[in-house]
PDB file of C-alpha atoms in Angstrom:
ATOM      1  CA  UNK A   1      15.354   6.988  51.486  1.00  0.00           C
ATOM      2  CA  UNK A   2      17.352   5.822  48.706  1.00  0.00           C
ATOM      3  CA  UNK A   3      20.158   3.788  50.734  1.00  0.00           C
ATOM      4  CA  UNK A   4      17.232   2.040  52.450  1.00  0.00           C
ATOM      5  CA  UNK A   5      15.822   0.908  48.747  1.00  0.00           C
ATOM      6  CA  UNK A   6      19.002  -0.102  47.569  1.00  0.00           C
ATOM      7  CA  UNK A   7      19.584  -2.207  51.008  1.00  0.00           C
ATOM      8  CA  UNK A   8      16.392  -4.021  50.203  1.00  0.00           C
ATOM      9  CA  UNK A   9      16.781  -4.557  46.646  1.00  0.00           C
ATOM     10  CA  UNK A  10      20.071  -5.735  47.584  1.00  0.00           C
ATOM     11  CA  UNK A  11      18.681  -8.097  50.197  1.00  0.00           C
ATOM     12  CA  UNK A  12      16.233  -9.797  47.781  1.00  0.00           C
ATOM     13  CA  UNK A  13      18.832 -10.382  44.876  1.00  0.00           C
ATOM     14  CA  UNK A  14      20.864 -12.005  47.690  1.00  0.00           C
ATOM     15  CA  UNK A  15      18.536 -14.355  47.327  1.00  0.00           C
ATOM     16  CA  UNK A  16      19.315 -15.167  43.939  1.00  0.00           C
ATOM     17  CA  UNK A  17      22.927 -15.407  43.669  1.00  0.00           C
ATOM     18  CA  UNK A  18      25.279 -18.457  43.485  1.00  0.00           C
ATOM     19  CA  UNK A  19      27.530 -19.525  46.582  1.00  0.00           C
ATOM     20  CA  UNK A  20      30.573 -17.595  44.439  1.00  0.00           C
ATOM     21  CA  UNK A  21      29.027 -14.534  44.250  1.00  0.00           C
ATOM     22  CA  UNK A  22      27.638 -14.259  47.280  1.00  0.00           C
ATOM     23  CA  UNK A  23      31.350 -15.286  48.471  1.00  0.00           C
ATOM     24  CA  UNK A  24      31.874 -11.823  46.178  1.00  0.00           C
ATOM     25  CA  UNK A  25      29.942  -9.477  48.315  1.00  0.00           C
ATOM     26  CA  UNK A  26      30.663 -10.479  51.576  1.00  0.00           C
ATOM     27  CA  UNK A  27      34.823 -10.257  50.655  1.00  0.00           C
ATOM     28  CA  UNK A  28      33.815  -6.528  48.662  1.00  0.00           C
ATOM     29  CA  UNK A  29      32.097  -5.436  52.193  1.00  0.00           C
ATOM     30  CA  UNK A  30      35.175  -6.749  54.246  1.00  0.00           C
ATOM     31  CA  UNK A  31      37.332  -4.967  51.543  1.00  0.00           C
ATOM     32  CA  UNK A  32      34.916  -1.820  52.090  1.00  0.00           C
ATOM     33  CA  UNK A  33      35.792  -2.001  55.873  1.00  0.00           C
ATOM     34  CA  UNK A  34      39.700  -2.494  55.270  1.00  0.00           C
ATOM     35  CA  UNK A  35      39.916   0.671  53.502  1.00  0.00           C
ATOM     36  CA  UNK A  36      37.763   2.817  56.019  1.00  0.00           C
ATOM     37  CA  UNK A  37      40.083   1.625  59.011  1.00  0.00           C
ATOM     38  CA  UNK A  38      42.846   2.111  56.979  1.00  0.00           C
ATOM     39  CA  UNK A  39      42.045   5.641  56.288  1.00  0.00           C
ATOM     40  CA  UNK A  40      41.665   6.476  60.329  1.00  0.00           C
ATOM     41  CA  UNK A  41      45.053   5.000  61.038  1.00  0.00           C
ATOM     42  CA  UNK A  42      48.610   6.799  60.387  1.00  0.00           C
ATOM     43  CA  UNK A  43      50.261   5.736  57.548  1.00  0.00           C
ATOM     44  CA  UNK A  44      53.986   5.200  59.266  1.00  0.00           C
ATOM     45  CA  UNK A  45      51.873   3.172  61.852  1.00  0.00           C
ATOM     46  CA  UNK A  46      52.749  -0.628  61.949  1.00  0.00           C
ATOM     47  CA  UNK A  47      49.185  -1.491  62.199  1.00  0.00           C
ATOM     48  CA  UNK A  48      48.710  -0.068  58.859  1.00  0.00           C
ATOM     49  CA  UNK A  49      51.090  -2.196  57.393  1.00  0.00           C
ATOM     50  CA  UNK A  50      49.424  -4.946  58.966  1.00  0.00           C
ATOM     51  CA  UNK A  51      45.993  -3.963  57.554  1.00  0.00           C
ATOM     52  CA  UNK A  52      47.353  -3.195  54.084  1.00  0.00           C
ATOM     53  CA  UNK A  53      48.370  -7.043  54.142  1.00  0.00           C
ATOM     54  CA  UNK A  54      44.874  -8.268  54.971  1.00  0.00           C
ATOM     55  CA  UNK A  55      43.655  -5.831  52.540  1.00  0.00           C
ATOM     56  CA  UNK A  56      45.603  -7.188  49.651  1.00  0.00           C
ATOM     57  CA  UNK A  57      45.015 -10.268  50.575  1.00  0.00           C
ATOM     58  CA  UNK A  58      41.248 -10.270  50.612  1.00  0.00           C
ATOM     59  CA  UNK A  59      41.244  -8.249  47.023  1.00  0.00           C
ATOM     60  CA  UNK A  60      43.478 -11.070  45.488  1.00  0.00           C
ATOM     61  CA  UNK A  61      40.913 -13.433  46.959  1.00  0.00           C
ATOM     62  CA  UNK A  62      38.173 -11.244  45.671  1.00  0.00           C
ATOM     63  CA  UNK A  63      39.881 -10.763  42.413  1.00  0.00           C
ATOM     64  CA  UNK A  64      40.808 -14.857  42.009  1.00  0.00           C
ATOM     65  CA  UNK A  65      36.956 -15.657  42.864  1.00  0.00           C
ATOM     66  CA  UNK A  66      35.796 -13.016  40.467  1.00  0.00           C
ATOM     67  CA  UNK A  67      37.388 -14.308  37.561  1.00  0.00           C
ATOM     68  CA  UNK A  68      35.995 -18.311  38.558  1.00  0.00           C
ATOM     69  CA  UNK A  69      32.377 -16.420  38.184  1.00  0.00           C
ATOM     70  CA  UNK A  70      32.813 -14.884  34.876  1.00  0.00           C
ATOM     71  CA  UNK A  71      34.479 -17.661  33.567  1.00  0.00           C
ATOM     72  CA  UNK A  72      31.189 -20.162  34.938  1.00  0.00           C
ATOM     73  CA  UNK A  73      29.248 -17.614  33.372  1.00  0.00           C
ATOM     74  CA  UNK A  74      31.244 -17.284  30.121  1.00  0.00           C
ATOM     75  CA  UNK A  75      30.834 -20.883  29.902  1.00  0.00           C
ATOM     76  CA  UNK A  76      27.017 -21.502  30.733  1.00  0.00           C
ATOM     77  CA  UNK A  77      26.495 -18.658  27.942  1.00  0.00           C
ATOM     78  CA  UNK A  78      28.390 -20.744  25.838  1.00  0.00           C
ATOM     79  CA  UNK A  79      26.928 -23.726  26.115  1.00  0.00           C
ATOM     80  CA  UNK A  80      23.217 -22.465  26.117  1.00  0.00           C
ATOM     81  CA  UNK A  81      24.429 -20.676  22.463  1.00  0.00           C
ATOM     82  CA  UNK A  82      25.532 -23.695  21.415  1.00  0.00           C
ATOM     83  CA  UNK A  83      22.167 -25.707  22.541  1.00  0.00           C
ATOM     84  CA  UNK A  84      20.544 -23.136  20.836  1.00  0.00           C
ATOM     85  CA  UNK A  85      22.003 -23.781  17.611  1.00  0.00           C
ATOM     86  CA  UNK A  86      21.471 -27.609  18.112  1.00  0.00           C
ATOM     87  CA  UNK A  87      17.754 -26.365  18.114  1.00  0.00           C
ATOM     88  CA  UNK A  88      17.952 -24.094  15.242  1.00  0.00           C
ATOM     89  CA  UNK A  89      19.968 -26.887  13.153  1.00  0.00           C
ATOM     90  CA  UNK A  90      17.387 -29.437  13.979  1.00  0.00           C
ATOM     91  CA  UNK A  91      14.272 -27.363  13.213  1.00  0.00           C
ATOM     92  CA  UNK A  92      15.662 -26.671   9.714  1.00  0.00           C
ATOM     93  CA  UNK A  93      16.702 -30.268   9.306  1.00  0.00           C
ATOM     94  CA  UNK A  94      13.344 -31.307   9.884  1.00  0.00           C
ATOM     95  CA  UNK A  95      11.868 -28.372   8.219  1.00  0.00           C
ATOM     96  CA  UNK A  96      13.675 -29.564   4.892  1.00  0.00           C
ATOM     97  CA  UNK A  97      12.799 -32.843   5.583  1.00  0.00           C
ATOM     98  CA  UNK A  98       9.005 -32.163   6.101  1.00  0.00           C
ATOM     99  CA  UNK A  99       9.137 -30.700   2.235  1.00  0.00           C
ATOM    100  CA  UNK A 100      11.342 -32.981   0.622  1.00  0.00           C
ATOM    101  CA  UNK A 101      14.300 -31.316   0.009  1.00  0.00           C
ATOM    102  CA  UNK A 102      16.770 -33.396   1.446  1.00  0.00           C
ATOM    103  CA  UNK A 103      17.992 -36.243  -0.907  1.00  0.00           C
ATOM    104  CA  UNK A 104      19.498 -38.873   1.083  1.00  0.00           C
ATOM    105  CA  UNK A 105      20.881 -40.682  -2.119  1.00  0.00           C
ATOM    106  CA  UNK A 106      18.315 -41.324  -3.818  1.00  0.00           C
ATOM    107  CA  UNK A 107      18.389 -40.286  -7.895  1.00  0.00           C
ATOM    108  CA  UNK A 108      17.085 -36.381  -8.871  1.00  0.00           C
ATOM    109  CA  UNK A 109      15.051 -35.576 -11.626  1.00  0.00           C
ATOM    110  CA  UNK A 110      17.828 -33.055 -12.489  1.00  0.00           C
ATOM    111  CA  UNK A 111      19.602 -33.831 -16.245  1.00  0.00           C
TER     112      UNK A 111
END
């Protein structure tokens, strides 16, 4: 079935992801389970209100960890963007070089 493919896909990208984001999905899952128990218990109750606590509380975690991982990834995007102009710059550099068409002082035929 398709819950059964998406459970395995899921379980291999586990695999792949950093410490932070699998911190990510296991506070999403506990949020997941907050919200279902919420929703069986009366809302005057004073367990609810004890629930809706935790429940806030792990989606300000959640949300506090969430922005750390975009920022890391804003950041390695960043920097790999900016190592790939490095590249670029030096490959034209040399390019020029290789043909002569950088004049590091010395005089130009131009009059």
């Amino acid at each position: 079935d398709d819950d059964g493919e998406t459970r395995r896909r899921e379980e291999v990208d586990y695999d792949k992801l950093s410490e932070e984001e699998k911190t990510l999905r296991m506070l999403a899952r506990q949020e997941k389970q907050e919200l279902k128990e919420l929703g069986r218990i009366p809302v005057d109750h004073e367990l609810y209100k004890l629930k809706m606590e935790k429940f806030k509380t792990l989606s300000a975690q959640r949300a506090k960890i969430e922005m750390f991982v975009n920022e890391q990834q804003l950041q390695k995007v960043k920097r790999i963007n900016d190592e790939e102009k490095m590249k670029n710059r030096d490959v034209i550099f040399k390019g020029q070089e290789a043909v002569g068409l950088l004049n590091y002082g010395k005089p130009t035929d131009k009059y």
